Amino acid sequence: MRMSAGTKKRGDATTDADGRFELRAIPSTNCGLSIEHPEYQEFSIDRTPTAEFPLTITLVAAARLDVSVFKEDGSPLAGTAALHYSTANISAGELPLKLDHAGRVQIRTLAPGDYEFSVSAEGRPRTEPQHASLAAGQVASITARLAAKAEPPSIVVSDRAGTPVAGAKL
């Protein structure tokens, strides 16, 4: 749990076995509470809990997505790539991926729902979208095979006889 007031970070806390935490030095104005857990969707609220108005937060289990990315020759793509997504309610975005040596990564905090996923990497075109329906607590997977890196366009300058012209400036 992270608490902030305005742009100032006020403190961190971790829940105990009963799911409780104690806030100390709570500001008198509303503050932002942000809850993060690797098995649940992130949760944020702008409200200061008080003794008169305690705050109970119910977290929603996140869906997880295993992503495997391969090059055109079938070898794994290690390093960085991007996961592009859109949901049934038309939100869209892009997540940076850090692929391991086997070309794999797990995204742990996706909201349940219907998604279209595609993958891209520097110099390689985006894959065709793949559909996945994710449920809370479910682990789904997609495998993407990226096309070969696009070759930069080649421009040849020649005279009317077809002889290449050296020294021409573009």
mmCIF file of C-alpha atoms in Angstrom:
data_model
loop_
_atom_site.group_PDB
_atom_site.id
_atom_site.type_symbol
_atom_site.label_atom_id
_atom_site.label_comp_id
_atom_site.label_asym_id
_atom_site.label_seq_id
_atom_site.Cartn_x
_atom_site.Cartn_y
_atom_site.Cartn_z
ATOM 1 C CA MET A 1 0.000 0.000 0.000
ATOM 2 C CA ARG A 2 1.301 3.416 -0.861
ATOM 3 C CA MET A 3 -0.108 6.676 0.474
ATOM 4 C CA SER A 4 0.462 10.079 -1.072
ATOM 5 C CA ALA A 5 -0.941 13.573 -0.692
ATOM 6 C CA GLY A 6 -0.663 15.639 -3.841
ATOM 7 C CA THR A 7 2.668 14.802 -5.445
ATOM 8 C CA LYS A 8 4.315 13.991 -2.093
ATOM 9 C CA LYS A 9 4.799 10.383 -1.129
ATOM 10 C CA ARG A 10 3.737 9.941 2.506
ATOM 11 C CA GLY A 11 4.651 6.339 3.216
ATOM 12 C CA ASP A 12 4.414 2.651 2.466
ATOM 13 C CA ALA A 13 2.763 -0.138 4.429
ATOM 14 C CA THR A 14 2.349 -3.877 3.976
ATOM 15 C CA THR A 15 -0.758 -5.732 5.083
ATOM 16 C CA ASP A 16 -0.476 -8.265 7.899
ATOM 17 C CA ALA A 17 -1.927 -11.812 7.876
ATOM 18 C CA ASP A 18 -5.405 -10.365 8.531
ATOM 19 C CA GLY A 19 -5.137 -8.036 5.522
ATOM 20 C CA ARG A 20 -4.794 -4.940 7.735
ATOM 21 C CA PHE A 21 -2.259 -2.172 7.845
ATOM 22 C CA GLU A 22 -1.861 0.852 10.033
ATOM 23 C CA LEU A 23 -1.497 4.374 8.705
ATOM 24 C CA ARG A 24 0.431 6.848 10.802
ATOM 25 C CA ALA A 25 0.688 10.623 10.309
ATOM 26 C CA ILE A 26 -2.363 10.773 8.049
ATOM 27 C CA PRO A 27 -2.780 14.212 6.463
ATOM 28 C CA SER A 28 -6.010 16.091 7.207
ATOM 29 C CA THR A 29 -6.788 16.421 3.493
ATOM 30 C CA ASN A 30 -7.743 13.575 1.187
ATOM 31 C CA CYS A 31 -4.832 11.444 0.157
ATOM 32 C CA GLY A 32 -4.321 8.899 -2.561
ATOM 33 C CA LEU A 33 -4.101 5.250 -1.550
ATOM 34 C CA SER A 34 -2.597 2.830 -4.020
ATOM 35 C CA ILE A 35 -2.706 -0.928 -3.404
ATOM 36 C CA GLU A 36 -0.415 -3.317 -5.296
ATOM 37 C CA HIS A 37 -0.159 -7.103 -5.015
ATOM 38 C CA PRO A 38 1.251 -9.489 -7.633
ATOM 39 C CA GLU A 39 -1.922 -11.617 -7.732
ATOM 40 C CA TYR A 40 -4.495 -8.802 -7.844
ATOM 41 C CA GLN A 41 -5.388 -5.839 -9.997
ATOM 42 C CA GLU A 42 -3.935 -2.564 -8.808
ATOM 43 C CA PHE A 43 -6.368 -0.404 -6.856
ATOM 44 C CA SER A 44 -6.302 3.357 -6.219
ATOM 45 C CA ILE A 45 -8.624 5.676 -4.334
ATOM 46 C CA ASP A 46 -8.519 9.300 -3.221
ATOM 47 C CA ARG A 47 -9.870 9.211 0.314
ATOM 48 C CA THR A 48 -8.512 9.426 3.822
ATOM 49 C CA PRO A 49 -9.806 6.691 6.129
ATOM 50 C CA THR A 50 -10.707 7.853 9.645
ATOM 51 C CA ALA A 51 -11.955 6.140 12.794
ATOM 52 C CA GLU A 52 -15.480 7.327 11.938
ATOM 53 C CA PHE A 53 -15.217 6.273 8.289
ATOM 54 C CA PRO A 54 -13.031 3.181 8.034
ATOM 55 C CA LEU A 55 -12.099 1.951 4.594
ATOM 56 C CA THR A 56 -12.541 -1.643 3.443
ATOM 57 C CA ILE A 57 -10.963 -2.461 0.095
ATOM 58 C CA THR A 58 -11.888 -5.556 -1.900
ATOM 59 C CA LEU A 59 -9.244 -6.525 -4.427
ATOM 60 C CA VAL A 60 -10.126 -8.313 -7.656
ATOM 61 C CA ALA A 61 -7.954 -11.225 -8.715
ATOM 62 C CA ALA A 62 -5.902 -10.348 -11.757
ATOM 63 C CA ALA A 63 -5.640 -12.402 -14.898
ATOM 64 C CA ARG A 64 -2.173 -13.387 -16.067
ATOM 65 C CA LEU A 65 -0.830 -13.671 -19.575
ATOM 66 C CA ASP A 66 2.171 -15.758 -20.605
ATOM 67 C CA VAL A 67 3.753 -14.274 -23.726
ATOM 68 C CA SER A 68 6.233 -16.172 -25.911
ATOM 69 C CA VAL A 69 7.903 -14.366 -28.803
ATOM 70 C CA PHE A 70 9.902 -15.982 -31.586
ATOM 71 C CA LYS A 71 11.794 -14.723 -34.626
ATOM 72 C CA GLU A 72 10.884 -15.737 -38.157
ATOM 73 C CA ASP A 73 13.324 -18.692 -37.985
ATOM 74 C CA GLY A 74 11.692 -20.054 -34.800
ATOM 75 C CA SER A 75 14.433 -18.953 -32.417
ATOM 76 C CA PRO A 76 13.344 -17.038 -29.296
ATOM 77 C CA LEU A 77 13.506 -13.257 -29.302
ATOM 78 C CA ALA A 78 15.279 -12.123 -26.134
ATOM 79 C CA GLY A 79 15.363 -8.493 -25.011
ATOM 80 C CA THR A 80 12.715 -5.848 -25.497
ATOM 81 C CA ALA A 81 9.452 -5.888 -27.402
ATOM 82 C CA ALA A 82 6.017 -4.311 -27.012
ATOM 83 C CA LEU A 83 2.644 -5.904 -26.350
ATOM 84 C CA HIS A 84 -0.187 -3.979 -27.982
ATOM 85 C CA TYR A 85 -3.675 -4.582 -26.653
ATOM 86 C CA SER A 86 -7.247 -3.473 -27.002
ATOM 87 C CA THR A 87 -10.289 -4.537 -25.033
ATOM 88 C CA ALA A 88 -13.932 -5.008 -25.887
ATOM 89 C CA ASN A 89 -14.698 -1.596 -24.382
ATOM 90 C CA ILE A 90 -12.297 0.015 -26.877
ATOM 91 C CA SER A 91 -9.473 0.937 -24.536
ATOM 92 C CA ALA A 92 -6.074 0.381 -26.088
ATOM 93 C CA GLY A 93 -2.522 0.517 -24.926
ATOM 94 C CA GLU A 94 0.978 -0.778 -25.130
ATOM 95 C CA LEU A 95 3.072 -2.570 -22.512
ATOM 96 C CA PRO A 96 6.852 -2.778 -22.745
ATOM 97 C CA LEU A 97 8.100 -6.363 -22.511
ATOM 98 C CA LYS A 98 11.437 -7.615 -21.196
ATOM 99 C CA LEU A 99 11.733 -11.050 -22.749
ATOM 100 C CA ASP A 100 14.027 -13.607 -21.129
ATOM 101 C CA HIS A 101 16.541 -15.726 -23.075
ATOM 102 C CA ALA A 102 13.705 -18.084 -24.060
ATOM 103 C CA GLY A 103 11.616 -15.201 -25.456
ATOM 104 C CA ARG A 104 9.108 -15.383 -22.594
ATOM 105 C CA VAL A 105 7.541 -13.039 -20.059
ATOM 106 C CA GLN A 106 4.492 -13.206 -17.778
ATOM 107 C CA ILE A 107 2.209 -10.214 -17.304
ATOM 108 C CA ARG A 108 0.649 -10.648 -13.882
ATOM 109 C CA THR A 109 -1.877 -7.847 -13.338
ATOM 110 C CA LEU A 110 -4.319 -7.705 -16.248
ATOM 111 C CA ALA A 111 -7.972 -6.934 -15.633
ATOM 112 C CA PRO A 112 -10.306 -9.768 -16.630
ATOM 113 C CA GLY A 113 -11.974 -9.263 -20.006
ATOM 114 C CA ASP A 114 -11.777 -9.869 -23.746
ATOM 115 C CA TYR A 115 -8.567 -8.702 -25.404
ATOM 116 C CA GLU A 116 -6.880 -8.498 -28.777
ATOM 117 C CA PHE A 117 -3.085 -8.785 -28.455
ATOM 118 C CA SER A 118 -0.292 -8.210 -30.945
ATOM 119 C CA VAL A 119 3.478 -7.954 -30.509
ATOM 120 C CA SER A 120 6.139 -5.805 -32.141
ATOM 121 C CA ALA A 121 9.867 -5.316 -31.763
ATOM 122 C CA GLU A 122 12.284 -2.766 -33.173
ATOM 123 C CA GLY A 123 12.541 -3.085 -36.940
ATOM 124 C CA ARG A 124 9.934 -5.857 -37.092
ATOM 125 C CA PRO A 125 6.307 -5.379 -38.119
ATOM 126 C CA ARG A 126 3.507 -5.925 -35.610
ATOM 127 C CA THR A 127 1.969 -9.407 -35.571
ATOM 128 C CA GLU A 128 -1.650 -10.061 -36.482
ATOM 129 C CA PRO A 129 -3.952 -9.626 -33.442
ATOM 130 C CA GLN A 130 -4.774 -12.675 -31.333
ATOM 131 C CA HIS A 131 -7.958 -12.863 -29.254
ATOM 132 C CA ALA A 132 -7.939 -13.968 -25.613
ATOM 133 C CA SER A 133 -10.691 -13.985 -22.982
ATOM 134 C CA LEU A 134 -9.098 -13.575 -19.545
ATOM 135 C CA ALA A 135 -10.856 -14.504 -16.313
ATOM 136 C CA ALA A 136 -9.861 -13.493 -12.786
ATOM 137 C CA GLY A 137 -7.166 -15.823 -11.504
ATOM 138 C CA GLN A 138 -6.703 -17.415 -14.934
ATOM 139 C CA VAL A 139 -3.390 -17.791 -16.746
ATOM 140 C CA ALA A 140 -3.734 -17.525 -20.532
ATOM 141 C CA SER A 141 -0.968 -17.607 -23.113
ATOM 142 C CA ILE A 142 -0.174 -16.228 -26.538
ATOM 143 C CA THR A 143 2.667 -17.091 -28.868
ATOM 144 C CA ALA A 144 3.853 -14.565 -31.416
ATOM 145 C CA ARG A 145 6.145 -15.186 -34.371
ATOM 146 C CA LEU A 146 7.619 -11.952 -35.659
ATOM 147 C CA ALA A 147 8.450 -11.455 -39.318
ATOM 148 C CA ALA A 148 12.011 -10.717 -40.405
ATOM 149 C CA LYS A 149 13.333 -7.241 -39.814
ATOM 150 C CA ALA A 150 12.252 -4.909 -42.542
ATOM 151 C CA GLU A 151 15.061 -3.968 -44.863
ATOM 152 C CA PRO A 152 15.533 -0.230 -45.282
ATOM 153 C CA PRO A 153 14.419 0.985 -48.685
ATOM 154 C CA SER A 154 17.118 1.103 -51.314
ATOM 155 C CA ILE A 155 17.344 4.102 -53.620
ATOM 156 C CA VAL A 156 19.572 3.994 -56.676
ATOM 157 C CA VAL A 157 20.318 7.194 -58.587
ATOM 158 C CA SER A 158 21.296 6.680 -62.195
ATOM 159 C CA ASP A 159 21.471 8.634 -65.430
ATOM 160 C CA ARG A 160 19.211 8.013 -68.447
ATOM 161 C CA ALA A 161 21.551 5.333 -69.718
ATOM 162 C CA GLY A 162 21.121 3.401 -66.404
ATOM 163 C CA THR A 163 24.630 4.145 -65.115
ATOM 164 C CA PRO A 164 24.737 4.710 -61.336
ATOM 165 C CA VAL A 165 25.587 8.306 -60.413
ATOM 166 C CA ALA A 166 28.040 8.716 -57.532
ATOM 167 C CA GLY A 167 28.041 11.839 -55.353
ATOM 168 C CA ALA A 168 24.355 12.777 -55.773
ATOM 169 C CA LYS A 169 22.893 14.308 -52.594
ATOM 170 C CA LEU A 170 19.418 13.501 -51.389
#
